[in-house]
mmCIF file of C-alpha atoms in Angstrom:
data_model
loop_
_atom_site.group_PDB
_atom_site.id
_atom_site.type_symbol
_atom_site.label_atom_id
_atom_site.label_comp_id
_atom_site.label_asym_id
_atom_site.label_seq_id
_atom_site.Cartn_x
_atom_site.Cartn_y
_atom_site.Cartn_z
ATOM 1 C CA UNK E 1 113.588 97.449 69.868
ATOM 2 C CA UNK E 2 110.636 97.837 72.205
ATOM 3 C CA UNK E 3 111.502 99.790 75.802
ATOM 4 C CA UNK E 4 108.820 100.769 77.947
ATOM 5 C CA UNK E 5 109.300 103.586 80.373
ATOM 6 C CA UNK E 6 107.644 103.628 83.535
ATOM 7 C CA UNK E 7 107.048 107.892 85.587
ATOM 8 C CA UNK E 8 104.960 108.964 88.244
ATOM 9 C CA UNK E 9 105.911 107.139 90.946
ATOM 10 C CA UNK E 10 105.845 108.659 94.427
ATOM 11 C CA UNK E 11 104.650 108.732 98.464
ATOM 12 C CA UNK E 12 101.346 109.316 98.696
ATOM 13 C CA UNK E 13 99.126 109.422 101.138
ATOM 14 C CA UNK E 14 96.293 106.958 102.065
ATOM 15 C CA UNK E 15 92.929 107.723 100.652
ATOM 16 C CA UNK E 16 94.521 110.389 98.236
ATOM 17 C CA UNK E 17 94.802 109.227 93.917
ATOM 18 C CA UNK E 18 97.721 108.885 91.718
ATOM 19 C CA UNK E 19 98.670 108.597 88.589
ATOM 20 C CA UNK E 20 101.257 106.738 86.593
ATOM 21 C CA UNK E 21 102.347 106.487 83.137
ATOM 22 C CA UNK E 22 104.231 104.387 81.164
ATOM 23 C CA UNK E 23 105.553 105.453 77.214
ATOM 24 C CA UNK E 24 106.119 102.310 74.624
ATOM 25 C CA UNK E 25 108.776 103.065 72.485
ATOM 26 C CA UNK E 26 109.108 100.963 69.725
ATOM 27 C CA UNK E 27 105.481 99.379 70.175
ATOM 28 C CA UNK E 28 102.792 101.476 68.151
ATOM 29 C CA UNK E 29 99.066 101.203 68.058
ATOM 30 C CA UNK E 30 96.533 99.615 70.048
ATOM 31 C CA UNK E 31 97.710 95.936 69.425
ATOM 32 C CA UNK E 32 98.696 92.943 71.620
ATOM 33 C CA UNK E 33 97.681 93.285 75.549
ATOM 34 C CA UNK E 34 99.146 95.556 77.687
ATOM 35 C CA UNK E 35 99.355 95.619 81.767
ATOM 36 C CA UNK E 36 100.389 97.208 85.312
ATOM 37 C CA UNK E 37 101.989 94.869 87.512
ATOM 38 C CA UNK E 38 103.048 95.396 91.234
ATOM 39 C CA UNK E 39 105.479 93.189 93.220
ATOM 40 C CA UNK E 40 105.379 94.126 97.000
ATOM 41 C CA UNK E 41 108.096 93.164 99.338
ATOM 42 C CA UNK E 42 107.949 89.387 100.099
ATOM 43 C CA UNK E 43 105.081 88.990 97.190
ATOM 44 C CA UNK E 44 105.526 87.834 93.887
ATOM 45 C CA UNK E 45 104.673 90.327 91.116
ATOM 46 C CA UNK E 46 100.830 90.391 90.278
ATOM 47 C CA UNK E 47 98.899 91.543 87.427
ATOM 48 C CA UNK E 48 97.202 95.159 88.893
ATOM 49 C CA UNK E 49 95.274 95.853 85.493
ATOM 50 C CA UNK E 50 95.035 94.813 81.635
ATOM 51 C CA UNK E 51 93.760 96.200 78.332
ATOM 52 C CA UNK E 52 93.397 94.130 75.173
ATOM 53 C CA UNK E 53 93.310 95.193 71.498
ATOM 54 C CA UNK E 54 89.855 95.716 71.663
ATOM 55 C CA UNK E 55 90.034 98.122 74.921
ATOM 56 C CA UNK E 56 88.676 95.785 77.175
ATOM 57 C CA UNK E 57 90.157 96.097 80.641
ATOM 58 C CA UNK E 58 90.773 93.949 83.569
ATOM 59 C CA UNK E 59 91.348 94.575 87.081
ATOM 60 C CA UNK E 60 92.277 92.188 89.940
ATOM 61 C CA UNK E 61 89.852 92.104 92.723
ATOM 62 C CA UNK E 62 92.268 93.966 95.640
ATOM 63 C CA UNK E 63 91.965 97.717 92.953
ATOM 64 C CA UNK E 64 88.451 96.909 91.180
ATOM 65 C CA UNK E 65 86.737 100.134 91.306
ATOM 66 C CA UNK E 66 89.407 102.133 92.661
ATOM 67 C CA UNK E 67 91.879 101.611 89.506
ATOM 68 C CA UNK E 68 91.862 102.553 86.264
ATOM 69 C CA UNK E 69 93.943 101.457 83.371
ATOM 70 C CA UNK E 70 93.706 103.298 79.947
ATOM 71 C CA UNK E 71 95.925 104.233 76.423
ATOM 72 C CA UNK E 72 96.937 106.802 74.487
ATOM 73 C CA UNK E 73 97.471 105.245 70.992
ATOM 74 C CA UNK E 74 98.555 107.762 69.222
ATOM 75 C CA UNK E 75 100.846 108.629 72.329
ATOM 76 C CA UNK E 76 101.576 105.442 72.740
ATOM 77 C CA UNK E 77 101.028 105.886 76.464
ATOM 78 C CA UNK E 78 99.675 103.629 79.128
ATOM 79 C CA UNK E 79 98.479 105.138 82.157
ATOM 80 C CA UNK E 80 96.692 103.560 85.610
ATOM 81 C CA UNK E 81 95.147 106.084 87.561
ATOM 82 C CA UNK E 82 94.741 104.869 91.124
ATOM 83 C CA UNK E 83 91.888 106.097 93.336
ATOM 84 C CA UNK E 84 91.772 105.895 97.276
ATOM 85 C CA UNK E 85 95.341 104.660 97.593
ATOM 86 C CA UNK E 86 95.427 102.128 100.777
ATOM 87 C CA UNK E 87 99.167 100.995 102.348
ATOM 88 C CA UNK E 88 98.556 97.573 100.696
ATOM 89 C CA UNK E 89 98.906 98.901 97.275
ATOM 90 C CA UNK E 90 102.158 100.083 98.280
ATOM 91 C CA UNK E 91 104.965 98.789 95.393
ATOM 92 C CA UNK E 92 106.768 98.841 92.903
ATOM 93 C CA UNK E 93 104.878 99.059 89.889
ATOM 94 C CA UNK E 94 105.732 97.459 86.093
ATOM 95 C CA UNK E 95 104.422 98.257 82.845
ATOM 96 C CA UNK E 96 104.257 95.176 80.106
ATOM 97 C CA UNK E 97 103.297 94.673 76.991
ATOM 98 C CA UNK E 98 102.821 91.754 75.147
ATOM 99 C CA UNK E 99 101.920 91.175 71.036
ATOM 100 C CA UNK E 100 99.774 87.966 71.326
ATOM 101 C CA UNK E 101 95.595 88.191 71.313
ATOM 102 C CA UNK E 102 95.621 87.027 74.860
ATOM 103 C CA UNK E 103 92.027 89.063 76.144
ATOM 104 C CA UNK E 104 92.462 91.534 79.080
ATOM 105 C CA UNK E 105 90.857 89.046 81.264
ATOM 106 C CA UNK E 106 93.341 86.063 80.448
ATOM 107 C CA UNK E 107 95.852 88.174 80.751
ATOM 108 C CA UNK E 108 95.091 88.583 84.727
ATOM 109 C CA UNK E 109 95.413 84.803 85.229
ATOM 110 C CA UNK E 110 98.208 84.338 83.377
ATOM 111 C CA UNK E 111 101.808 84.216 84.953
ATOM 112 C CA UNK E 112 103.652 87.675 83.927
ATOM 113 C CA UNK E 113 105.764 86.174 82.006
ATOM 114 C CA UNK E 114 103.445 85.779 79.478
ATOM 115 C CA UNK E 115 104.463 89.622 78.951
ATOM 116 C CA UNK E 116 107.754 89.671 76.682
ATOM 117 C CA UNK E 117 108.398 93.453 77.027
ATOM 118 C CA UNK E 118 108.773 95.302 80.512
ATOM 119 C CA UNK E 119 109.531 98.369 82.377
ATOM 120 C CA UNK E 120 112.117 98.950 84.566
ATOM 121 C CA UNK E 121 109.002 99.898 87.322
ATOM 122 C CA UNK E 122 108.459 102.903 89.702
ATOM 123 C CA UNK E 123 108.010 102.450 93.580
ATOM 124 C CA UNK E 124 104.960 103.788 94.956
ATOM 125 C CA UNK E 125 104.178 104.024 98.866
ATOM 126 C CA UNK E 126 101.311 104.620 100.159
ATOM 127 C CA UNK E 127 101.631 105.649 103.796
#
């Protein structure tokens, strides 16, 4: 039984960083893909940031070089550490993991349900 549990969310101010954190139970080691998602009100739920197997990453355009996605495999910990924080990355934020090869960068054009295992997510606002 794989349950993925999402901490860390929070208000935070614009141009400040945050982190979040998400522990895999059930799901060890370094395979399959893993993600952040955000839904914002009125917005479907997007892919933020991937890693792959190999520790690839991926990033969607609106967080590229202000995100950061990264694992703990022995922890079995996924974190995204978010840099200058604008209101538009205000949301609530998903962790998802998936077992299949799919490469960090597929995984970002993919539709999330191509992830079989998910968070219950953590709101963050970015005022």
């Amino acid at each position: 039984h794989v349950q993925l549990v999402e901490s860390g969310g929070g208000t935070v101010q614009a141009g400040r960083s945050h982190n979040l954190s998400c522990e895999a139970h059930g799901y060890t080691g370094s395979g399959g893909c893993k993600g952040w998602f955000r839904q914002s009100p009125g917005k479907d739920r997007e892919a933020v940031a991937t890693i792959d197997s190999d520790g690839d990453t991926g990033y969607a355009d609106s967080v590229k070089g202000r995100f950061t996605i990264s694992r703990d495999n022995a922890q079995n910990i996924l974190y995204l550490q978010m840099n200058d924080l604008k209101p538009e990355d205000t949301g609530k934020y998903y962790c998802a993991a998936d077992w299949s090869s799919m490469t960090a960068i597929q995984a970002l054009g993919l539709p999330s349900n191509a992830f079989r295992y998910w968070g219950q997510g953590t709101q963050v606002t970015v005022s």
